Amino acid sequence: MSNLKKSEAKIDVAGFSVKGARFLVECEQDSNTYNNSIILKAEKYKRFARSGWVAQVGDGVEKKILEENNLGAGDKVFFDAYSGLDVELNGKDYKIITIENLLCKECN
């Protein structure tokens, strides 16, 4: 579990600041791991989703999008596992993704 809090607008991540219309997402431990497994042909076309917590929202993301979706730092989101850019900061896995890569947000 993450210690991110919804009330924070931006979580400090090793002095890193995401720019533009992007999100920095702290990835949850990947549940889709394959060790010495054979992936069947039908699985070849299956898309996988990953989950994580929004750590930062870039300055280029429109406020209207954030307000309409009630989206901000600390929210748990699901995104396309093969999208974005993988980054490791302070031993944790992060993804830099765009709004198009977000699939849904967990609602409480």
Short mmCIF file of C-alpha atoms in Angstrom, two decimals:
data_model
loop_
_atom_site.label_atom_id
_atom_site.label_comp_id
_atom_site.label_asym_id
_atom_site.label_seq_id
_atom_site.Cartn_x
_atom_site.Cartn_y
_atom_site.Cartn_z
CA MET A 1 0.00 0.00 0.00
CA SER A 2 1.06 3.53 -0.60
CA ASN A 3 1.30 6.28 1.97
CA LEU A 4 0.07 8.95 -0.44
CA LYS A 5 -2.65 11.22 0.86
CA LYS A 6 -5.40 12.69 -1.35
CA SER A 7 -5.16 16.08 0.36
CA GLU A 8 -1.65 16.69 -0.96
CA ALA A 9 -1.47 18.40 -4.34
CA LYS A 10 1.98 17.03 -5.08
CA ILE A 11 4.07 14.40 -3.35
CA ASP A 12 7.82 14.99 -3.19
CA VAL A 13 9.54 12.16 -5.06
CA ALA A 14 13.32 12.46 -4.77
CA GLY A 15 13.20 16.08 -5.93
CA PHE A 16 11.56 14.93 -9.18
CA SER A 17 8.81 17.04 -10.73
CA VAL A 18 6.72 15.84 -13.68
CA LYS A 19 6.14 18.45 -16.40
CA GLY A 20 3.55 18.88 -19.12
CA ALA A 21 0.28 16.98 -19.51
CA ARG A 22 1.53 13.90 -17.66
CA PHE A 23 1.03 12.00 -14.43
CA LEU A 24 3.67 10.39 -12.23
CA VAL A 25 2.16 7.19 -10.83
CA GLU A 26 3.68 5.06 -8.06
CA CYS A 27 3.13 1.51 -9.30
CA GLU A 28 1.58 -1.15 -7.14
CA GLN A 29 3.46 -4.45 -7.09
CA ASP A 30 2.87 -6.10 -10.48
CA SER A 31 0.49 -9.03 -10.23
CA ASN A 32 1.00 -10.06 -13.85
CA THR A 33 4.36 -11.79 -13.61
CA TYR A 34 5.30 -14.83 -15.60
CA ASN A 35 8.16 -17.00 -14.37
CA ASN A 36 9.07 -19.93 -16.62
CA SER A 37 5.55 -19.90 -18.05
CA ILE A 38 4.20 -20.36 -21.52
CA ILE A 39 1.76 -17.70 -22.63
CA LEU A 40 -0.91 -19.22 -24.83
CA LYS A 41 -1.50 -17.73 -28.25
CA ALA A 42 -4.91 -16.38 -27.22
CA GLU A 43 -3.23 -14.44 -24.40
CA LYS A 44 -0.94 -12.74 -26.90
CA TYR A 45 -3.58 -10.14 -27.71
CA LYS A 46 -4.82 -9.58 -24.18
CA ARG A 47 -4.12 -6.16 -22.66
CA PHE A 48 -3.14 -5.94 -19.04
CA ALA A 49 -3.89 -3.17 -16.59
CA ARG A 50 -1.69 -2.10 -13.70
CA SER A 51 -2.64 -0.08 -10.70
CA GLY A 52 -0.91 2.58 -8.70
CA TRP A 53 -1.29 5.91 -6.94
CA VAL A 54 -0.99 9.32 -8.55
CA ALA A 55 2.09 10.91 -7.02
CA GLN A 56 2.17 14.07 -9.13
CA VAL A 57 0.07 15.82 -11.74
CA GLY A 58 1.97 17.74 -14.41
CA ASP A 59 1.43 21.45 -14.88
CA GLY A 60 0.07 20.85 -18.39
CA VAL A 61 -2.94 18.77 -17.32
CA GLU A 62 -6.11 20.83 -17.73
CA LYS A 63 -7.85 21.71 -14.45
CA LYS A 64 -11.19 20.92 -16.11
CA ILE A 65 -10.11 17.28 -16.61
CA LEU A 66 -9.00 17.01 -12.98
CA GLU A 67 -12.23 18.55 -11.67
CA GLU A 68 -14.56 16.51 -13.92
CA ASN A 69 -12.89 13.27 -12.85
CA ASN A 70 -12.16 14.34 -9.25
CA LEU A 71 -8.59 13.27 -9.96
CA GLY A 72 -5.49 14.30 -8.04
CA ALA A 73 -2.43 13.20 -6.12
CA GLY A 74 -3.12 10.23 -3.87
CA ASP A 75 -5.84 8.66 -6.03
CA LYS A 76 -5.59 4.99 -6.92
CA VAL A 77 -5.79 4.56 -10.69
CA PHE A 78 -5.62 1.78 -13.26
CA PHE A 79 -3.65 2.23 -16.47
CA ASP A 80 -2.47 0.26 -19.50
CA ALA A 81 0.50 -1.83 -18.31
CA TYR A 82 2.45 -1.29 -21.52
CA SER A 83 2.00 2.46 -21.71
CA GLY A 84 4.15 5.32 -20.54
CA LEU A 85 7.73 5.46 -19.38
CA ASP A 86 9.09 3.29 -16.55
CA VAL A 87 11.21 5.09 -13.96
CA GLU A 88 12.81 3.95 -10.71
CA LEU A 89 13.20 6.56 -7.98
CA ASN A 90 14.49 5.74 -4.50
CA GLY A 91 14.00 2.03 -5.17
CA LYS A 92 10.31 2.37 -6.10
CA ASP A 93 8.77 1.81 -9.53
CA TYR A 94 6.94 4.70 -11.16
CA LYS A 95 5.30 5.30 -14.54
CA ILE A 96 5.02 8.60 -16.36
CA ILE A 97 1.76 8.44 -18.28
CA THR A 98 -0.75 10.70 -20.04
CA ILE A 99 -4.49 11.03 -19.47
CA GLU A 100 -5.08 8.75 -22.48
CA ASN A 101 -3.30 5.91 -20.63
CA LEU A 102 -5.58 6.12 -17.58
CA LEU A 103 -8.32 3.50 -17.70
CA CYS A 104 -10.22 4.25 -14.49
CA LYS A 105 -9.98 5.59 -10.96
CA GLU A 106 -10.91 3.68 -7.83
CA CYS A 107 -13.97 5.23 -6.17
CA ASN A 108 -14.48 5.05 -2.42
#
